[in-house]
mmCIF file of C-alpha atoms (C1' of nucleotides) in Angstrom:
data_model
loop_
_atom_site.group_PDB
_atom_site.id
_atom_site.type_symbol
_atom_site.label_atom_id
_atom_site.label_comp_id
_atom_site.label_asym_id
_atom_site.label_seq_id
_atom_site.Cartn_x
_atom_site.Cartn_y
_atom_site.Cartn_z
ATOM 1 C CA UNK A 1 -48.996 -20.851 -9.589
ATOM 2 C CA UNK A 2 -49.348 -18.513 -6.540
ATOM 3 C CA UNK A 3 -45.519 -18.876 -5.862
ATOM 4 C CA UNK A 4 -44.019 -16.612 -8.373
ATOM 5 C CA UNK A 5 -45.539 -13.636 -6.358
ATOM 6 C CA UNK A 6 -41.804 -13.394 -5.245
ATOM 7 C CA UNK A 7 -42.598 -14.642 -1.586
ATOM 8 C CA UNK A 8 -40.968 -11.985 0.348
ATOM 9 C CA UNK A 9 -37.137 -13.235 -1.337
ATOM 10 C CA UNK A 10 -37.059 -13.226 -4.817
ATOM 11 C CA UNK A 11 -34.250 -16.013 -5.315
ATOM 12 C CA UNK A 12 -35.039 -14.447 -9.081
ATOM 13 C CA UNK A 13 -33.700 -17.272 -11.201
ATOM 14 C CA UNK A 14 -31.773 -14.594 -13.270
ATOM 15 C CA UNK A 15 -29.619 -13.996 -10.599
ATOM 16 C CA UNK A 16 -28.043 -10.757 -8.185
ATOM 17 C CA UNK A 17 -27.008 -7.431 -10.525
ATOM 18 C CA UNK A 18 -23.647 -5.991 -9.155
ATOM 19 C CA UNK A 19 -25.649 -3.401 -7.455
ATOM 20 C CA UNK A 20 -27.641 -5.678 -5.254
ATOM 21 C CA UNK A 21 -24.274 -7.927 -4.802
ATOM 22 C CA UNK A 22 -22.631 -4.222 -3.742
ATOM 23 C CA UNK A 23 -25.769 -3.875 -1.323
ATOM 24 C CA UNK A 24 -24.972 -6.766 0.151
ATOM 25 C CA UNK A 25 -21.760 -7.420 0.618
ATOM 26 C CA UNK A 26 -21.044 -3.338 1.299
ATOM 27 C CA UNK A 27 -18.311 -3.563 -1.631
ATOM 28 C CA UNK A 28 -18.169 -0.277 -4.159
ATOM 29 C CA UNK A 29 -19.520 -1.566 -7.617
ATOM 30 C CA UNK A 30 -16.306 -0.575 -8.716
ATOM 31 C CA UNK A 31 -14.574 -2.790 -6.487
ATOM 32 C CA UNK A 32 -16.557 -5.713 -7.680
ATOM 33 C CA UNK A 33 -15.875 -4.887 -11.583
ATOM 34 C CA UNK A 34 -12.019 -5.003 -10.285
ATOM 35 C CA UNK A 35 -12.527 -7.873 -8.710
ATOM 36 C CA UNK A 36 -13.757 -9.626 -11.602
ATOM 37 C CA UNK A 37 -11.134 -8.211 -14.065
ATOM 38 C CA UNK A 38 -8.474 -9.243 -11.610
ATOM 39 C CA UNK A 39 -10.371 -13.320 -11.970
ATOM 40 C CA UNK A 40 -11.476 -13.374 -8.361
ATOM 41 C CA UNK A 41 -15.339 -14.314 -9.332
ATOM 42 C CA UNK A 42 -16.868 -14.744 -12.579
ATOM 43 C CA UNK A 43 -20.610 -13.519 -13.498
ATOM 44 C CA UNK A 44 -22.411 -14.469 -16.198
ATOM 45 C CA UNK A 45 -23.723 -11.880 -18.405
ATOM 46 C CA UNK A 46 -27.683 -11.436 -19.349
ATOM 47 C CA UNK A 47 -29.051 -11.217 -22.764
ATOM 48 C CA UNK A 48 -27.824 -7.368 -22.423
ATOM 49 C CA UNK A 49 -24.780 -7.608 -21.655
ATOM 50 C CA UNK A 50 -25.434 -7.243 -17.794
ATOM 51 C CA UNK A 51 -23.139 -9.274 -14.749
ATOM 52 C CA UNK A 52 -25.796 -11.533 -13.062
ATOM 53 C CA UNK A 53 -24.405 -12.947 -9.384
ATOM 54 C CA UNK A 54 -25.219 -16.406 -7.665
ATOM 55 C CA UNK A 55 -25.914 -16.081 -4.114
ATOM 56 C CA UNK A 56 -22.703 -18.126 -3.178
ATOM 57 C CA UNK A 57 -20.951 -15.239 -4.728
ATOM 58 C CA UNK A 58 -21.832 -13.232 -2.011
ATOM 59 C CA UNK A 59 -19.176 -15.916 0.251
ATOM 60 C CA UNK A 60 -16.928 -15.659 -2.107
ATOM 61 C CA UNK A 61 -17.015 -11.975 -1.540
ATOM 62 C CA UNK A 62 -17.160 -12.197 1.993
ATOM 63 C CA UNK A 63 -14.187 -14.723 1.946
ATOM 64 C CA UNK A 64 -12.085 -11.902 -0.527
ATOM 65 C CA UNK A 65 -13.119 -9.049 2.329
ATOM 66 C CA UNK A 66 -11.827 -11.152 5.067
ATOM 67 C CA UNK A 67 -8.576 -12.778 3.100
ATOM 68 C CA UNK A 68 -8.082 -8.785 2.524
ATOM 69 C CA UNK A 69 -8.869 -8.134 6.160
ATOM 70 C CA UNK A 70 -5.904 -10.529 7.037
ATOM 71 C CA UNK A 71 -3.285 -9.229 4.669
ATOM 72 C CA UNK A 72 -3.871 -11.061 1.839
ATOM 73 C CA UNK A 73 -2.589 -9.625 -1.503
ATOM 74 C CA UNK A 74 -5.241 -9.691 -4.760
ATOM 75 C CA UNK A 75 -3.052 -12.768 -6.263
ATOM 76 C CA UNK A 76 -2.898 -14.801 -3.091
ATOM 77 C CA UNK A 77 -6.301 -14.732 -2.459
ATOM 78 C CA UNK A 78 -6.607 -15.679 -6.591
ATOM 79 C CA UNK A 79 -4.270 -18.921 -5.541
ATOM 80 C CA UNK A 80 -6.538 -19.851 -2.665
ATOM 81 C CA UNK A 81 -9.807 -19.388 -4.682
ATOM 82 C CA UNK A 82 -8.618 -21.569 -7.082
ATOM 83 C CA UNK A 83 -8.762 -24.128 -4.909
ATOM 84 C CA UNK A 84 -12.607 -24.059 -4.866
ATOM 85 C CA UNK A 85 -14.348 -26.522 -6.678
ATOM 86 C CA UNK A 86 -15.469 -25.848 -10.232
ATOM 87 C CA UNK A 87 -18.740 -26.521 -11.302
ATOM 88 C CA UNK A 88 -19.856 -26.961 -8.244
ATOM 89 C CA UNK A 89 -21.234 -24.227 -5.123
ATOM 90 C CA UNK A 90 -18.674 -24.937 -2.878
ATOM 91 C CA UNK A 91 -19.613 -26.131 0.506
ATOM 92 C CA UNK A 92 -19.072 -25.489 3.929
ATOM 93 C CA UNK A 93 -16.020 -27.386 4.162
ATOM 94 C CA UNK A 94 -15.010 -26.374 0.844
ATOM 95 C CA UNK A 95 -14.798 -23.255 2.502
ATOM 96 C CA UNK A 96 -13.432 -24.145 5.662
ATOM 97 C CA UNK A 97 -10.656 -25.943 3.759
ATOM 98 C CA UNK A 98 -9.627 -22.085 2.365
ATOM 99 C CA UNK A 99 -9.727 -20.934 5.983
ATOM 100 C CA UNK A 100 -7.824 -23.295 7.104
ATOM 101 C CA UNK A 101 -4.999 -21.536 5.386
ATOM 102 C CA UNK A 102 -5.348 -18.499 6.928
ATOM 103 C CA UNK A 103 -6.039 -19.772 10.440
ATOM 104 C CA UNK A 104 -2.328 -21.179 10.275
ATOM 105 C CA UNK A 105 -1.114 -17.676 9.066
ATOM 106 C CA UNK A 106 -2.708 -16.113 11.521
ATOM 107 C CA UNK A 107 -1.038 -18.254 14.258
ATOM 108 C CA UNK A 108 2.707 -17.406 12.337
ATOM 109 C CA UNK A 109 1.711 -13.757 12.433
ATOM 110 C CA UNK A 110 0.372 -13.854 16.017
ATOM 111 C CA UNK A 111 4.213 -15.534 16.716
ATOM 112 C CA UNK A 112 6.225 -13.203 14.854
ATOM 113 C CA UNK A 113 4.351 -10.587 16.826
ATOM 114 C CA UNK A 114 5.019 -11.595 19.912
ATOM 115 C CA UNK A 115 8.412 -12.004 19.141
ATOM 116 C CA UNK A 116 8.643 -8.600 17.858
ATOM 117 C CA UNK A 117 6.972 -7.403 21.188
ATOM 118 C CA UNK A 118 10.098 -8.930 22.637
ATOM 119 C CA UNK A 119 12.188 -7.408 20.430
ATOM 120 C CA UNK A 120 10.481 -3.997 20.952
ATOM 121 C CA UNK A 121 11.417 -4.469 24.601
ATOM 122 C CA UNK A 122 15.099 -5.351 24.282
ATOM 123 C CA UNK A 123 15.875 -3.338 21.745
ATOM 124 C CA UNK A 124 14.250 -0.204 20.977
ATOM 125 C CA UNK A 125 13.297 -0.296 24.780
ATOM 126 C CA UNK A 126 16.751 -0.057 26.025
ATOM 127 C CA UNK A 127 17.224 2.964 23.250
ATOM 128 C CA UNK A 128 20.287 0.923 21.800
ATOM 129 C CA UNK A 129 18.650 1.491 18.896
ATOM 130 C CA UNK A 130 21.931 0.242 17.159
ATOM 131 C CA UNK A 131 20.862 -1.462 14.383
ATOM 132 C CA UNK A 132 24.163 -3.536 14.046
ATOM 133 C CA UNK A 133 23.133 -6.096 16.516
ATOM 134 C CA UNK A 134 19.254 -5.744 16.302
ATOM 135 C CA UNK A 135 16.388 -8.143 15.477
ATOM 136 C CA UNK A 136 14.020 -5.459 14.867
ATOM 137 C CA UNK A 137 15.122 -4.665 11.582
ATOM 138 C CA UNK A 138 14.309 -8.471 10.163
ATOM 139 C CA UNK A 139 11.165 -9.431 11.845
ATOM 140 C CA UNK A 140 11.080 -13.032 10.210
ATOM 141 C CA UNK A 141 9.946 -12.004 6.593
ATOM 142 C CA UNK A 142 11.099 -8.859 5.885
ATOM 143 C CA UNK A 143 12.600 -8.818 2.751
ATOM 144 C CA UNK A 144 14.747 -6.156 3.353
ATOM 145 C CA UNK A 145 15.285 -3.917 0.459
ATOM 146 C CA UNK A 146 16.066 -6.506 -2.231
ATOM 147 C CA UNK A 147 13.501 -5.333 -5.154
ATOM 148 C CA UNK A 148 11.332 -2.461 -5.094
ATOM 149 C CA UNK A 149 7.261 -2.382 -4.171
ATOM 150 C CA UNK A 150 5.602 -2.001 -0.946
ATOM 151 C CA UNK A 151 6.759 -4.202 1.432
ATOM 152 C CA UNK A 152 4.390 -4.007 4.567
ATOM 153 C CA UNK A 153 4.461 -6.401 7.762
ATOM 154 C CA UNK A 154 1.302 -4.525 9.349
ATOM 155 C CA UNK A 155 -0.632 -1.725 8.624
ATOM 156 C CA UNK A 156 -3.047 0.097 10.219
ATOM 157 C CA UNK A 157 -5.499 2.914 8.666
ATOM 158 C CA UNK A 158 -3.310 5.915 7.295
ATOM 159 C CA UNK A 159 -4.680 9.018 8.992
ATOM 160 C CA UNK A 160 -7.851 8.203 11.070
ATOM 161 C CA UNK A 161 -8.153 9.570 14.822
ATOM 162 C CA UNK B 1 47.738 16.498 19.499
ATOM 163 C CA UNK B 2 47.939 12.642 18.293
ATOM 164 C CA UNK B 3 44.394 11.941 18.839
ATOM 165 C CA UNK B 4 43.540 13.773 15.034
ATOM 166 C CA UNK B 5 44.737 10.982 13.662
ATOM 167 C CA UNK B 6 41.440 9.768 13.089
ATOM 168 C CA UNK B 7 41.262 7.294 16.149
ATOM 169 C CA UNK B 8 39.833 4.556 13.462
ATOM 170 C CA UNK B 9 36.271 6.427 13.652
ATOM 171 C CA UNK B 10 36.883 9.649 11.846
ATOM 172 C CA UNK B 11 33.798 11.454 13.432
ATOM 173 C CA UNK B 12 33.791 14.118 11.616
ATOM 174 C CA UNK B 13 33.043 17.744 12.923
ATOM 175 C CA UNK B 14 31.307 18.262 9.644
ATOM 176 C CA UNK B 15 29.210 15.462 9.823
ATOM 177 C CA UNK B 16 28.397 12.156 7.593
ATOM 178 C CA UNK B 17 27.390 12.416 4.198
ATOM 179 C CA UNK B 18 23.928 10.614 2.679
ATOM 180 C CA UNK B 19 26.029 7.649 1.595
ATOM 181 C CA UNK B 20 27.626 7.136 5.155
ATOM 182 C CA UNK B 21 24.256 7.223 6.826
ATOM 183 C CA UNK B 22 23.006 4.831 3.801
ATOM 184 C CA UNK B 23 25.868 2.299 4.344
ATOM 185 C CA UNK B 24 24.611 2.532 7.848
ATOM 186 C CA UNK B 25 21.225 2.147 8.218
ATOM 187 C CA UNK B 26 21.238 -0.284 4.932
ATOM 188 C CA UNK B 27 18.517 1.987 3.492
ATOM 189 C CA UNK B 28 18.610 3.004 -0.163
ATOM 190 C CA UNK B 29 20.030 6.583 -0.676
ATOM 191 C CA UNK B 30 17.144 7.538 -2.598
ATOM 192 C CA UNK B 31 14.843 6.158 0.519
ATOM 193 C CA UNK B 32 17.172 8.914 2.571
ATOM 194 C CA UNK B 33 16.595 11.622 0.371
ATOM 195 C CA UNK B 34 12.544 10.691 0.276
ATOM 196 C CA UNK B 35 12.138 10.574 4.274
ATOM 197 C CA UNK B 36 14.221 14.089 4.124
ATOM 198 C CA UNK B 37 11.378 15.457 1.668
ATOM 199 C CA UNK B 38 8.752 13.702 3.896
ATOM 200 C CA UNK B 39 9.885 15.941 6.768
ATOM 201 C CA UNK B 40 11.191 13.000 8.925
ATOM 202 C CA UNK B 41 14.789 13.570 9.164
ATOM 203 C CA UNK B 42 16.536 17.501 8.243
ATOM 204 C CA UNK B 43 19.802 17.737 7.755
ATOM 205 C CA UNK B 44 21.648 20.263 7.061
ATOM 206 C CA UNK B 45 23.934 21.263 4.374
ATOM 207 C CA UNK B 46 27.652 21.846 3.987
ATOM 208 C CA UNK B 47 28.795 24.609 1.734
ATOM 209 C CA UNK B 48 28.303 22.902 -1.609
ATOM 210 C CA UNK B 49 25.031 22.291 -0.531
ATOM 211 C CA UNK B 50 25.791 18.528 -0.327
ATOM 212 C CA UNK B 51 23.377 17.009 2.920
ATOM 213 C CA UNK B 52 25.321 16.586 6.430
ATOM 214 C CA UNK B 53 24.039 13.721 8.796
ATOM 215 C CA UNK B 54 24.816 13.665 12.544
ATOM 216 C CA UNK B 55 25.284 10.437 14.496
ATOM 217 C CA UNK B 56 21.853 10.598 15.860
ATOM 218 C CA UNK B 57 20.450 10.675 12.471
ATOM 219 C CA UNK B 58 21.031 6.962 12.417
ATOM 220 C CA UNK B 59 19.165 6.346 15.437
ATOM 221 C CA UNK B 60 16.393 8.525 13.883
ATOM 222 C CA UNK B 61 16.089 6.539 10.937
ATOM 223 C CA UNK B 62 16.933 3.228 12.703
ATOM 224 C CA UNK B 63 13.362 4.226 14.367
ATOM 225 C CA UNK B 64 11.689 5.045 11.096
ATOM 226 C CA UNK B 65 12.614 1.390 9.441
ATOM 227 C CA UNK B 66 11.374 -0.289 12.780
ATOM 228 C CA UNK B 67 8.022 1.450 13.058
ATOM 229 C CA UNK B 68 7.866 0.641 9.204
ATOM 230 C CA UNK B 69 8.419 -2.938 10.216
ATOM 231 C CA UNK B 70 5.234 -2.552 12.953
ATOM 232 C CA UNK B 71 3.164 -1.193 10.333
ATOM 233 C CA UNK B 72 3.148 2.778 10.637
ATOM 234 C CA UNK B 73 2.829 4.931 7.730
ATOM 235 C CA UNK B 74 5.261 7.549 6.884
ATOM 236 C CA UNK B 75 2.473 10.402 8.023
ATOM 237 C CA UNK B 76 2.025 8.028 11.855
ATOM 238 C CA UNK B 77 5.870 8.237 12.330
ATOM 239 C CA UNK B 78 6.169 11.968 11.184
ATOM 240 C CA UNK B 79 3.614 12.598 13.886
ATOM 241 C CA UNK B 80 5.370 10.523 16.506
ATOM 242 C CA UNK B 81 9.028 11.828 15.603
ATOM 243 C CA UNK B 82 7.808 15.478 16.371
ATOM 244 C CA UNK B 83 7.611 14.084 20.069
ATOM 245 C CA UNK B 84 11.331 14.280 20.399
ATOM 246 C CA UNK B 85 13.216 17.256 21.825
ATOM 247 C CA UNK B 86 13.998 20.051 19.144
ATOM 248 C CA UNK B 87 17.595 21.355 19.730
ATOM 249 C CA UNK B 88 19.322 18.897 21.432
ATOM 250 C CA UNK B 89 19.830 15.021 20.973
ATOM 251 C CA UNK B 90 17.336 12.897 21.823
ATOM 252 C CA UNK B 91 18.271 10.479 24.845
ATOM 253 C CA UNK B 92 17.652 6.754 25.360
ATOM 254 C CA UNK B 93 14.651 7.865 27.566
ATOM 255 C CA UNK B 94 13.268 10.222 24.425
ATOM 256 C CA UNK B 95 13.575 7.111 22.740
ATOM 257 C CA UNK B 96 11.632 5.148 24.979
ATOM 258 C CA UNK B 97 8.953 7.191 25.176
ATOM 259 C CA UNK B 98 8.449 6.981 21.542
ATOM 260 C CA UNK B 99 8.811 3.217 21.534
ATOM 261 C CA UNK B 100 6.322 3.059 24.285
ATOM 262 C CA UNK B 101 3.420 3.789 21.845
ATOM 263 C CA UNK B 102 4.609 0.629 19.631
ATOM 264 C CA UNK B 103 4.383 -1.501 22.677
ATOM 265 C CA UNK B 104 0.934 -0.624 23.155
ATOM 266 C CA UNK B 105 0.358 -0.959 19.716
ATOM 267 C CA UNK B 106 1.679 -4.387 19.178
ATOM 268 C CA UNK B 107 -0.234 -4.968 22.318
ATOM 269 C CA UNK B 108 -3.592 -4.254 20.544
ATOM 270 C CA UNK B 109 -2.757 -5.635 17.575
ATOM 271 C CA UNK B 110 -2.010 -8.753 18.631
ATOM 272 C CA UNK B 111 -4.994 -8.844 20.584
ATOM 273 C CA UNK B 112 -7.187 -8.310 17.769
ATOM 274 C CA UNK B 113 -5.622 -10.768 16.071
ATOM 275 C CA UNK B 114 -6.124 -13.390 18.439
ATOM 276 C CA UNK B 115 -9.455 -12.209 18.457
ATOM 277 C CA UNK B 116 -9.911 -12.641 14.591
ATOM 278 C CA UNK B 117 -8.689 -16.242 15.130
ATOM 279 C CA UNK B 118 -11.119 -16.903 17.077
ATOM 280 C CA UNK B 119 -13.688 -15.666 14.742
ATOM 281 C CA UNK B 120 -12.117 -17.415 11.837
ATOM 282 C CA UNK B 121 -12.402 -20.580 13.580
ATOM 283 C CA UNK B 122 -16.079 -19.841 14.351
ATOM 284 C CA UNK B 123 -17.225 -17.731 11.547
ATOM 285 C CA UNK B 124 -15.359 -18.989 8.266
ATOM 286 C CA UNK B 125 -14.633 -22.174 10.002
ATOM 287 C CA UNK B 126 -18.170 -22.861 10.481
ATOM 288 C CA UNK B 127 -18.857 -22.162 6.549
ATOM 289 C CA UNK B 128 -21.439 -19.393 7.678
ATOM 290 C CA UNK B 129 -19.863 -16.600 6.070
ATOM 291 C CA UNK B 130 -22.830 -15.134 5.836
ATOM 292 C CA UNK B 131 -21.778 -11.540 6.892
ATOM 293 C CA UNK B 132 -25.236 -10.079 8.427
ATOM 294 C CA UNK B 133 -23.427 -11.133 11.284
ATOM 295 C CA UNK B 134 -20.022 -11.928 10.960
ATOM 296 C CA UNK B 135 -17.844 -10.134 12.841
ATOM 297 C CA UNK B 136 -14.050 -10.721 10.378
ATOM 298 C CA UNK B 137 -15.797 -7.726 8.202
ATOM 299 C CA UNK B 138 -14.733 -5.271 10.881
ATOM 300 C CA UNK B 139 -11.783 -6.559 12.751
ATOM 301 C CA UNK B 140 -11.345 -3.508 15.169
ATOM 302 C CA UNK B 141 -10.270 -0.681 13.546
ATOM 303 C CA UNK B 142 -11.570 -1.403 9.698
ATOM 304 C CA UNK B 143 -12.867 1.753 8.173
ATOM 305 C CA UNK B 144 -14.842 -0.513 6.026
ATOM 306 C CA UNK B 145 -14.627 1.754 2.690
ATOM 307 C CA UNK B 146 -15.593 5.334 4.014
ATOM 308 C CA UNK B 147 -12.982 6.705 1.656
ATOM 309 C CA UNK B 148 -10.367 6.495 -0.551
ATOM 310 C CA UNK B 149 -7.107 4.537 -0.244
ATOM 311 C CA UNK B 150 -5.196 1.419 0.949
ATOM 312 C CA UNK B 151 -7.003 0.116 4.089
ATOM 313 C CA UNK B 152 -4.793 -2.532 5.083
ATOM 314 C CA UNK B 153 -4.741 -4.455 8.679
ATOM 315 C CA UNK B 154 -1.829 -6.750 8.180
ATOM 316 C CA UNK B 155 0.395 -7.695 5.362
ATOM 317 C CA UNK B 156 2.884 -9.843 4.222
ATOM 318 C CA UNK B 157 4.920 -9.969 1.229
ATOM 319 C CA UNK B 158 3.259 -10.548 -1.237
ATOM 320 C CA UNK B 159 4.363 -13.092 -3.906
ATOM 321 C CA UNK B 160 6.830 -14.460 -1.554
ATOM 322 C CA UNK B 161 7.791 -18.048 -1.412
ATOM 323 C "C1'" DC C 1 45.005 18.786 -14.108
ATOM 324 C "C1'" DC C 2 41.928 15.338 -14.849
ATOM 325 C "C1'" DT C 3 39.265 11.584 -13.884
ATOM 326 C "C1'" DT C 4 36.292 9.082 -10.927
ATOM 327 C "C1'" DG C 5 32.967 8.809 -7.681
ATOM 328 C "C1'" DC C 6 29.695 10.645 -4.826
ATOM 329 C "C1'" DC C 7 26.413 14.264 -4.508
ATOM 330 C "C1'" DC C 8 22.452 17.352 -6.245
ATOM 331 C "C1'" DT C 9 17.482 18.306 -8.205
ATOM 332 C "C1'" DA C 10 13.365 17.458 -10.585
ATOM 333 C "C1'" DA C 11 10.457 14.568 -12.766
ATOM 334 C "C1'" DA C 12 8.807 10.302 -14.116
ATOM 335 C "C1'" DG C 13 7.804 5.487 -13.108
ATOM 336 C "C1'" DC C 14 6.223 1.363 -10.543
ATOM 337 C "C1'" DA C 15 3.040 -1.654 -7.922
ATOM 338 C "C1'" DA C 16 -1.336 -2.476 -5.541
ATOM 339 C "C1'" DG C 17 -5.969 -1.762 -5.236
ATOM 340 C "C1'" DG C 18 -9.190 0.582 -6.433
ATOM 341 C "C1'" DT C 19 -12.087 5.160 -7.813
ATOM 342 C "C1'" DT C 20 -13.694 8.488 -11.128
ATOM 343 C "C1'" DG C 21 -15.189 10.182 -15.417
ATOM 344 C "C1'" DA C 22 -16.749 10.118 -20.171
ATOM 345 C "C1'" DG C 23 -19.745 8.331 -23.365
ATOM 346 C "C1'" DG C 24 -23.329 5.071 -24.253
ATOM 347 C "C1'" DC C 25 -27.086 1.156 -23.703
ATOM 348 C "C1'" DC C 26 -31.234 -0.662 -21.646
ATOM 349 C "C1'" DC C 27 -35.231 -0.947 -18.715
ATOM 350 C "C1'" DG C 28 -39.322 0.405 -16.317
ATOM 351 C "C1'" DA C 29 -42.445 4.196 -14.813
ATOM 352 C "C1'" DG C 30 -45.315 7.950 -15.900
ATOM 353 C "C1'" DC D 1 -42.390 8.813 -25.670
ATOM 354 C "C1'" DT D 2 -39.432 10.403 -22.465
ATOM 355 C "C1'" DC D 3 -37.146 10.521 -18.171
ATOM 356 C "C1'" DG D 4 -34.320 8.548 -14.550
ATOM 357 C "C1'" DG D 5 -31.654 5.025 -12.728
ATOM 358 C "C1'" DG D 6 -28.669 1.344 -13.166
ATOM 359 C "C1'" DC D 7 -25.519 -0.956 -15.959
ATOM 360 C "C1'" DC D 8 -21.643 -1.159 -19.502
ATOM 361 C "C1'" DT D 9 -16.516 -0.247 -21.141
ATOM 362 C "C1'" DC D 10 -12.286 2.082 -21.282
ATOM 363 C "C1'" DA D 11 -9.080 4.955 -19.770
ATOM 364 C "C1'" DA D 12 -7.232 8.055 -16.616
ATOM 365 C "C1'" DC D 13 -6.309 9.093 -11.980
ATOM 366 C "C1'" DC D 14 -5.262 8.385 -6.874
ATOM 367 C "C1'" DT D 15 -2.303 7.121 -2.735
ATOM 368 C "C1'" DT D 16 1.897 5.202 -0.559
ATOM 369 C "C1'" DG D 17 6.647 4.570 -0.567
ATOM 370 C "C1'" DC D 18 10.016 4.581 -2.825
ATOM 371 C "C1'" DT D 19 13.384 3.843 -7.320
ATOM 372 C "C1'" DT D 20 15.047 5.327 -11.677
ATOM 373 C "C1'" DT D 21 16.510 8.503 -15.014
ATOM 374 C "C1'" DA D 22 18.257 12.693 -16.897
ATOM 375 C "C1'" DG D 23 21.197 16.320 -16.525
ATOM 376 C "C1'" DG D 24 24.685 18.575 -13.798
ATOM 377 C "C1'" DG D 25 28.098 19.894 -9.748
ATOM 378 C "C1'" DC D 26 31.957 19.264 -6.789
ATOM 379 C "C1'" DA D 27 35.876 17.103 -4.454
ATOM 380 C "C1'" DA D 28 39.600 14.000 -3.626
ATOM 381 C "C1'" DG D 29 43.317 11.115 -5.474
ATOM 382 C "C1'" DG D 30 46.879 10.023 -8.951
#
DNA sequence: CCTTGCCCTAAAGCAAGGTTGAGGCCCGAG
DNA sequence: CTCGGGCCTCAACCTTGCTTTAGGGCAAGG
């Protein structure tokens, strides 16, 4: 057969090595290894021992960048995966189902924003500043000191320009 | 003189100690102590070398827990706090100033997530995710992994409800 | 005076999300 | 056969923003 001269996309039926899955997705190998130990995709292994990627992987990459991109911790994105169909390459609207999710957070965090804007305005703008009477300190989710860890609302990259 | 008698407020001349200012603010003493050695509030020390607060301390770190709210790292509001006046109290229009940058901020940030909405509706909504082209892998201001470190855009807290 | 409570420092620990390094296997090219 | 590159596993380390712990000091009230 003149087709398994690898017509220009190899599709190879052994599947993507993390490198080429790195390539494509632009995620450090080492980031992908963590990503597996952490349960958020699942290669198979090769004769050798070797991860071997599906293609629909590369979504499911794409879909941890972006849940990432959005705020999403390691374990929440875990929850929504989960929600994928095993056995099965999920499908457009599997995905769109996930999404879903995160379009609705996005609209609560576009909200909460705004209202902080407000806030921002009233409060800091006026240089009360007095903290007894002000909003700013409990922007809707803020826990508020009760247990220790990171608590963020927003970020924005530490140190650039 | 009658008015010594502590008019309710003591105001001391020698200032408020770390657990005042922590009863005040609601932050942790320890957090205190940590923003001292981060260089974002100095105060000074009484003769047993215990720390002295003034009044506008509060203020200080009433702006340091509200830019932590918007997102801003500890290094972000170190660089915006040297923007107040050294040697005399900062005024409500000091304040401003500083609280001007937020605004602008928030401004931006909630553009880009409106923006991001958009292309989750279009881009993950459509089930593309196909990333040669998708635009949610570089929201704005995403270093996309040049470098070590948390790269965060937005949180929330995580394991939360 | 003595106890109690707040204060001090320095160092270690925690959590998230990875990165880096050491030591080793396997595969294909020359 | 040998070299180089990619892959493997663990384990240690990194950064941020604190908290906790250990070991001690000082001051105010009874």
């Amino acid at each position: 057969m003149s087709a398994n001269k690898t017509l220009r996309r190899p599709l190879r039926k052994d599947g993507l090595t993390i490198g080429e899955i790195a390539g494509r997705t632009g995620l450090a190998v080492s980031a992908i290894r963590y990503y597996e130990s952490e349960g958020l995709i699942t290669p198979w292994r090769n004769d050798s021992g070797q991860r071997r990627f599906e293609r629909a992987d590369i979504r499911r990459l794409s879909f941890i960048m972006i849940a990432q991109g959005l705020g999403a911790s390691i374990a929440e994105i875990r929850a929504q995966l989960v929600r994928l169909p095993k056995g099965r390459t999920p499908t457009a609207g599997d995905w769109r189902r996930l999404s879903e999710h995160y379009r609705a957070d996005l609209d609560r965090r576009i909200a909460q924003l705004e209202k902080l804007r407000n806030d921002l305005d009233g409060c800091i703008g006026c240089g009360c500043l007095s903290l007894e009477r002000c909003s700013l300190y409990n922007p809707g989710d803020r826990a508020g000191g009760n247990g220790p860890g990171p608590r963020y609302l927003l970020g924005d990259s530490p140190g650039r320009d």
